[in-house]
Coordinates of C-alpha atoms in Angstrom, one line a residue:
M1 CA 135.8 53.3 125.9
I2 CA 138.5 53.9 128.6
A3 CA 136.8 51.2 130.7
W4 CA 137.3 48.6 128.0
I5 CA 140.9 49.7 127.3
T6 CA 141.8 49.4 131.0
R7 CA 140.1 46.1 131.2
I8 CA 142.1 44.7 128.3
L9 CA 145.3 46.1 129.8
Y10 CA 144.5 44.5 133.1
I11 CA 143.7 41.1 131.6
T12 CA 146.9 41.4 129.4
Q13 CA 149.0 42.0 132.5
I14 CA 147.5 38.9 134.2
M15 CA 148.1 36.7 131.1
V16 CA 151.7 37.9 130.7
A17 CA 152.4 37.3 134.4
A18 CA 150.9 33.8 134.1
V19 CA 153.0 32.9 131.1
V20 CA 156.2 34.2 132.7
S21 CA 155.5 32.4 136.0
A22 CA 154.7 29.1 134.2
S23 CA 157.9 29.4 132.2
L24 CA 160.0 30.1 135.3
A25 CA 158.4 27.3 137.2
R26 CA 159.2 24.9 134.4
Y27 CA 162.7 26.1 134.1
W28 CA 163.4 25.9 137.8
N29 CA 161.4 22.6 138.1
L30 CA 159.3 24.0 141.0
S31 CA 156.7 22.1 142.9
A32 CA 153.0 22.8 142.4
M33 CA 152.7 24.9 145.5
A34 CA 155.9 26.9 144.7
S35 CA 154.6 27.5 141.2
I36 CA 151.4 28.9 142.5
G37 CA 153.2 31.1 144.9
L38 CA 155.5 32.4 142.1
A39 CA 152.4 33.1 139.9
V40 CA 150.8 35.1 142.7
V41 CA 153.9 37.1 143.2
I42 CA 154.3 37.9 139.5
V43 CA 150.6 38.6 139.0
V44 CA 150.7 41.1 141.8
G45 CA 154.1 42.4 141.2
L46 CA 154.0 43.1 137.4
P47 CA 151.3 45.9 137.7
V48 CA 153.2 47.4 140.6
L49 CA 156.4 47.4 138.6
I50 CA 154.8 49.0 135.5
Q51 CA 153.1 51.7 137.6
S52 CA 156.2 52.3 139.6
V53 CA 158.1 53.1 136.4
I54 CA 155.3 55.3 134.9
V55 CA 154.8 57.3 138.2
G56 CA 158.6 57.6 138.6
I57 CA 159.0 59.1 135.2
S58 CA 156.1 61.5 135.7
F59 CA 157.7 62.7 139.0
T60 CA 161.1 63.1 137.3
I61 CA 159.6 65.3 134.6
S62 CA 157.6 67.4 137.1
R63 CA 160.6 68.0 139.3
V64 CA 162.6 69.3 136.3
A65 CA 159.8 71.7 135.4
S66 CA 158.7 72.4 138.9
S67 CA 158.2 75.7 140.6
V68 CA 159.7 76.7 144.0
I69 CA 157.8 75.1 146.9
P70 CA 157.0 78.1 149.2
D71 CA 156.9 76.1 152.5
V72 CA 160.5 75.0 153.5
Q73 CA 159.2 72.0 155.5
F74 CA 157.8 70.4 152.3
R75 CA 161.1 70.7 150.4
G76 CA 163.6 67.8 150.1
F77 CA 163.3 64.1 149.4
G78 CA 160.9 63.1 152.2
P79 CA 157.7 64.9 151.0
I80 CA 158.5 63.8 147.4
F81 CA 158.9 60.2 148.5
R82 CA 155.6 60.3 150.4
A83 CA 153.8 61.8 147.5
Y84 CA 155.3 59.1 145.2
V85 CA 154.1 56.2 147.4
L86 CA 150.6 57.7 147.7
E87 CA 150.5 58.3 144.0
L88 CA 151.6 54.8 143.2
R89 CA 148.9 53.4 145.5
D90 CA 146.2 55.6 143.9
S91 CA 147.4 54.9 140.4
L92 CA 147.2 51.1 140.9
N93 CA 143.7 51.5 142.4
T94 CA 142.5 53.8 139.6
F95 CA 143.8 52.0 136.6
N96 CA 143.3 48.4 137.8
Q97 CA 140.0 48.7 139.7
L98 CA 138.1 52.0 139.5
M99 CA 138.3 52.8 135.8
P100 CA 137.9 49.2 134.5
F101 CA 135.3 47.9 136.9
Q102 CA 133.6 50.7 138.8
V103 CA 132.7 53.0 135.9
N104 CA 129.0 52.4 136.2
W105 CA 128.6 53.2 139.9
K106 CA 125.2 54.6 141.0
L107 CA 124.2 55.5 144.5
T108 CA 120.9 55.7 146.2
A109 CA 119.9 59.4 146.7
P110 CA 120.3 60.3 150.4
H111 CA 117.5 61.6 152.6
N112 CA 116.7 65.3 152.0
H113 CA 119.3 65.5 149.3
A114 CA 117.2 68.1 147.4
Q115 CA 117.8 70.6 150.2
R116 CA 121.5 70.6 149.3
P117 CA 123.3 71.4 146.0
A118 CA 123.9 68.5 143.7
V119 CA 127.5 67.6 143.1
L120 CA 128.6 66.8 139.5
M121 CA 132.2 65.5 139.1
I122 CA 134.2 65.7 135.9
H123 CA 137.4 63.6 135.4
G124 CA 140.6 64.4 133.5
F125 CA 142.6 63.3 130.5
V126 CA 142.3 59.6 129.5
C127 CA 140.1 58.7 132.5
N128 CA 136.5 58.0 133.2
R129 CA 133.8 58.5 135.9
G130 CA 135.1 55.4 137.9
L131 CA 137.8 57.8 139.3
W132 CA 135.1 59.4 141.4
A133 CA 133.5 56.3 143.0
P134 CA 135.3 56.6 146.4
L135 CA 134.6 60.4 146.8
A136 CA 131.0 60.0 145.6
R137 CA 130.3 57.3 148.2
W138 CA 131.9 59.5 150.9
L139 CA 129.8 62.5 150.0
N140 CA 126.7 60.4 149.6
Q141 CA 127.1 59.3 153.2
R142 CA 127.1 63.0 154.2
G143 CA 123.8 63.7 152.5
Y144 CA 124.9 64.9 149.0
W145 CA 123.5 63.7 145.7
T146 CA 126.5 62.9 143.4
S147 CA 126.9 62.1 139.8
A148 CA 129.7 62.1 137.2
V149 CA 130.3 61.9 133.5
S150 CA 132.7 59.9 131.3
L151 CA 134.1 62.3 128.7
E152 CA 133.9 61.2 125.1
P153 CA 135.6 61.3 122.6
V154 CA 138.6 60.4 124.8
W155 CA 141.2 62.3 122.6
G156 CA 138.8 64.9 121.2
S157 CA 138.7 68.7 121.7
I158 CA 137.7 70.0 125.1
D159 CA 135.0 72.0 123.2
A160 CA 133.4 68.7 122.2
Y161 CA 132.4 68.0 125.8
L162 CA 130.0 71.0 126.1
P163 CA 126.8 69.3 125.1
M164 CA 127.5 66.4 127.6
I165 CA 128.2 68.8 130.4
H166 CA 125.0 70.9 129.7
K167 CA 123.0 67.7 129.7
A168 CA 124.5 66.4 133.0
V169 CA 124.0 69.8 134.7
N170 CA 120.4 69.9 133.6
E171 CA 119.8 66.4 134.9
A172 CA 121.4 67.3 138.3
L173 CA 119.2 70.4 138.6
Q174 CA 115.9 68.5 138.1
E175 CA 115.6 68.0 141.9
H176 CA 118.1 70.5 143.1
G177 CA 118.2 74.3 143.2
Q178 CA 121.9 74.5 142.4
V179 CA 124.8 72.3 141.4
V180 CA 128.5 72.2 142.5
L181 CA 131.0 71.3 139.8
V182 CA 134.1 69.4 140.8
G183 CA 136.8 68.8 138.2
H184 CA 140.1 66.9 138.4
S185 CA 142.9 67.8 136.0
M186 CA 141.5 68.4 132.5
G187 CA 138.0 68.3 134.1
G188 CA 138.7 71.7 135.5
L189 CA 139.3 73.1 132.0
V190 CA 136.1 71.4 130.9
I191 CA 134.3 73.3 133.6
R192 CA 135.9 76.6 132.8
N193 CA 134.9 76.1 129.1
F194 CA 131.4 75.2 130.2
L195 CA 131.1 78.4 132.3
R196 CA 132.2 80.4 129.2
D197 CA 129.3 78.9 127.3
C198 CA 126.7 79.8 130.0
N199 CA 124.6 82.9 130.2
D200 CA 123.9 84.8 133.4
Q201 CA 120.7 82.8 134.1
Q202 CA 122.6 79.5 133.8
L203 CA 125.5 80.7 135.9
A204 CA 123.1 81.6 138.7
R205 CA 122.4 77.8 139.1
I206 CA 126.1 77.0 139.6
A207 CA 126.7 77.3 143.4
Q208 CA 130.4 76.5 143.3
V209 CA 133.3 75.3 141.1
I210 CA 136.1 73.2 142.6
T211 CA 139.1 72.3 140.5
L212 CA 141.8 69.8 141.6
G213 CA 145.2 69.7 140.0
T214 CA 144.0 71.4 136.8
P215 CA 146.5 72.7 134.3
H216 CA 145.0 76.2 134.2
R217 CA 148.2 77.6 132.6
G218 CA 149.1 74.4 130.8
T219 CA 151.6 71.6 131.7
V220 CA 154.8 70.4 130.2
H221 CA 153.5 66.8 130.4
A222 CA 150.9 67.7 127.7
S223 CA 153.7 67.8 125.1
Y224 CA 154.0 64.1 125.5
G225 CA 150.3 63.5 125.2
F226 CA 148.1 62.5 122.2
G227 CA 144.9 64.1 121.0
L228 CA 143.4 67.5 120.5
N229 CA 142.7 67.9 124.2
A230 CA 146.4 67.2 125.0
A231 CA 147.4 69.9 122.6
Q232 CA 145.0 72.3 124.2
M233 CA 146.7 71.7 127.6
R234 CA 150.2 72.5 126.5
R235 CA 151.9 75.5 128.1
D236 CA 150.5 78.8 126.8
S237 CA 148.5 77.0 124.1
P238 CA 146.3 79.3 121.9
W239 CA 143.2 77.5 123.4
L240 CA 144.2 78.3 127.0
Q241 CA 145.1 81.9 126.1
E242 CA 141.7 82.4 124.5
L243 CA 139.9 80.9 127.4
S244 CA 141.8 83.2 129.8
R245 CA 141.2 86.2 127.7
S246 CA 137.4 85.6 127.6
E247 CA 137.3 85.2 131.4
V248 CA 139.2 88.4 132.0
E249 CA 136.9 90.3 129.6
R250 CA 133.9 88.8 131.4
G251 CA 135.3 90.0 134.8
G252 CA 136.0 86.6 136.3
L253 CA 134.8 83.0 136.1
G254 CA 131.2 84.0 136.8
V255 CA 130.7 81.8 139.9
P256 CA 132.5 81.2 143.2
A257 CA 135.6 79.0 142.7
S258 CA 138.1 77.0 144.7
I259 CA 141.3 76.2 142.9
V260 CA 143.2 73.4 144.6
L261 CA 146.8 72.7 143.6
S262 CA 149.6 70.6 145.0
H263 CA 153.3 71.6 144.9
H264 CA 154.1 67.9 144.4
D265 CA 151.8 67.4 141.5
N266 CA 153.6 64.9 139.2
I267 CA 151.5 65.6 136.0
V268 CA 150.8 69.3 136.1
A269 CA 154.0 71.4 136.2
P270 CA 155.1 74.0 136.9
Q271 CA 152.8 73.8 139.9
A272 CA 152.6 77.2 141.6
I273 CA 151.1 79.0 138.6
Q274 CA 148.2 76.7 138.1
F275 CA 145.2 79.0 138.6
P276 CA 143.1 81.0 136.1
Q277 CA 144.2 84.5 135.5
A278 CA 140.7 85.7 136.5
A279 CA 140.9 83.9 139.8
K280 CA 141.1 85.9 143.1
P281 CA 143.9 85.1 145.6
G282 CA 141.4 83.8 148.1
D283 CA 140.2 81.2 145.6
I284 CA 143.5 79.3 145.7
T285 CA 144.1 76.5 148.2
Q286 CA 147.6 75.0 148.2
F287 CA 148.6 71.5 149.3
A288 CA 152.0 69.8 149.4
G289 CA 153.1 66.1 149.6
I290 CA 150.2 65.0 147.3
G291 CA 150.5 63.8 143.8
H292 CA 148.3 64.4 140.8
L293 CA 145.8 61.4 141.1
S294 CA 146.0 61.5 144.8
L295 CA 144.3 64.9 144.8
A296 CA 141.1 63.0 144.0
F297 CA 141.6 60.6 147.0
H298 CA 143.4 62.5 149.8
P299 CA 141.3 62.9 153.0
G300 CA 142.5 66.5 153.4
V301 CA 141.2 67.4 149.9
W302 CA 137.9 65.6 150.6
E303 CA 137.5 67.6 153.9
H304 CA 138.2 70.8 152.0
I305 CA 135.5 70.0 149.5
E306 CA 133.0 69.2 152.3
S307 CA 133.9 72.4 154.1
L308 CA 133.0 74.4 150.9
L309 CA 129.7 72.5 150.5
K310 CA 128.7 73.2 154.1
R311 CA 129.1 76.9 153.5
L312 CA 126.5 76.9 150.8
P313 CA 122.9 77.9 151.6
A314 CA 120.1 75.4 151.5
N315 CA 118.5 74.7 148.2
D316 CA 115.0 75.6 146.9
P317 CA 114.3 72.5 144.7
L318 CA 111.3 74.3 143.1
R319 CA 113.4 77.0 141.3
S320 CA 112.8 77.5 137.6
E321 CA 114.3 75.0 135.2
Y322 CA 117.8 75.4 134.1
P323 CA 117.8 76.8 130.5
S324 CA 119.5 74.6 128.0
S325 CA 122.5 75.8 125.9
T326 CA 121.5 77.4 122.6
A327 CA 124.5 76.0 120.8
E328 CA 123.8 72.5 119.4
T329 CA 127.4 72.1 118.1
P330 CA 130.1 73.9 120.1
P331 CA 132.8 75.8 118.3
D332 CA 136.1 74.0 118.0
R333 CA 138.7 76.3 119.5
H334 CA 142.2 75.0 119.1

C-alpha cells in the first residue's frame, strides 16, 4: 500500500512541477531550451523543497523535546546541520526511490549463507521493505542471507503484525539455524512485541536483536501521527508501559540485544532515554550527528551491525524446525 501511495505522490510532484514550469515559461516567453531547463530545475527542486520543509520541522520539534547530548563536541549548530543534510538526502532517496520502486527487491542467496544466521529486517511507521534495499545488498555481499517484510495494515495496531513476523521468522529459519532481527524505528517495537509472544524454544532460535532509532519509551512526534500504532508510540502510552512491565517480569528481552540510538534523531525524542527498561547498559550504542532515517543508511551503523553479526557462532542449518506461534489472532493491546 505504501509503495502505491509514494508512487502517486511522486508522480503528482512531477505533474505539478511540469504545470508550473509550463506556466512560467509561457508567462516569461522563454525559448524551447530555456523552458526545458526550467522544467528540469522545478521537477528536481520541488521534491527537495518539500522534504526540506518536512525534515526541518521534524528537527525543530526534536530539538525542543531533546535530551542533553553527553559529548560536548557534538553539541551546537554544526552537528545538527550535518545531520539535517544527511537526513534530507536519505529522505529524498527513501520516499522517491526506495519505497515506491524498490519494495520488491530480492537477492540471490550468497555462497554458504546457511552457515551464518539469517537477517530479517523490519521497517518503521508508514514505510515499507524498500527502506532496507541498500543495507540488504551490502550484507548480501558479505555473505548474509537477508529478507524484510512490509507491515500491514499501515496504521493498524502493532499487535496486528505478530502473525506476519512469526511467518517471516519461520521462513528465514528453513535453511538457517538462527535469525537476527533488525528493526528501524517502530520496527524495534514490533520485534519486542514479537519476543513477548515467543516461548523459550522460539527465543533460542533468535541469535540477536538490533534496534535502530526505536521509540522504546515513546516519542513526542507520535502525538502528531495517525493510527493505532502512532497512539501506541506516544510518550508513556499504556501499550508501552505494559510491554515494559512484561519484559521486566520476564527478566529481560529474552535474547541478546543491541539498542542503537542517535542524539540527533529528528523523529524520536527525547533521545537519550530510548532503550527498554529491561535492557542492560552494555546493550546500548550511542551515535551523534545522525538523523532518524539516516540510521538505516549510515556506514558507521552498518559496520556496527556487521561487527555484531561476526561475533555470532556458525549456524547448524539442520536444527529442529522453529515452532509456530500458538496464537492465531494476537491480542489487541492499546
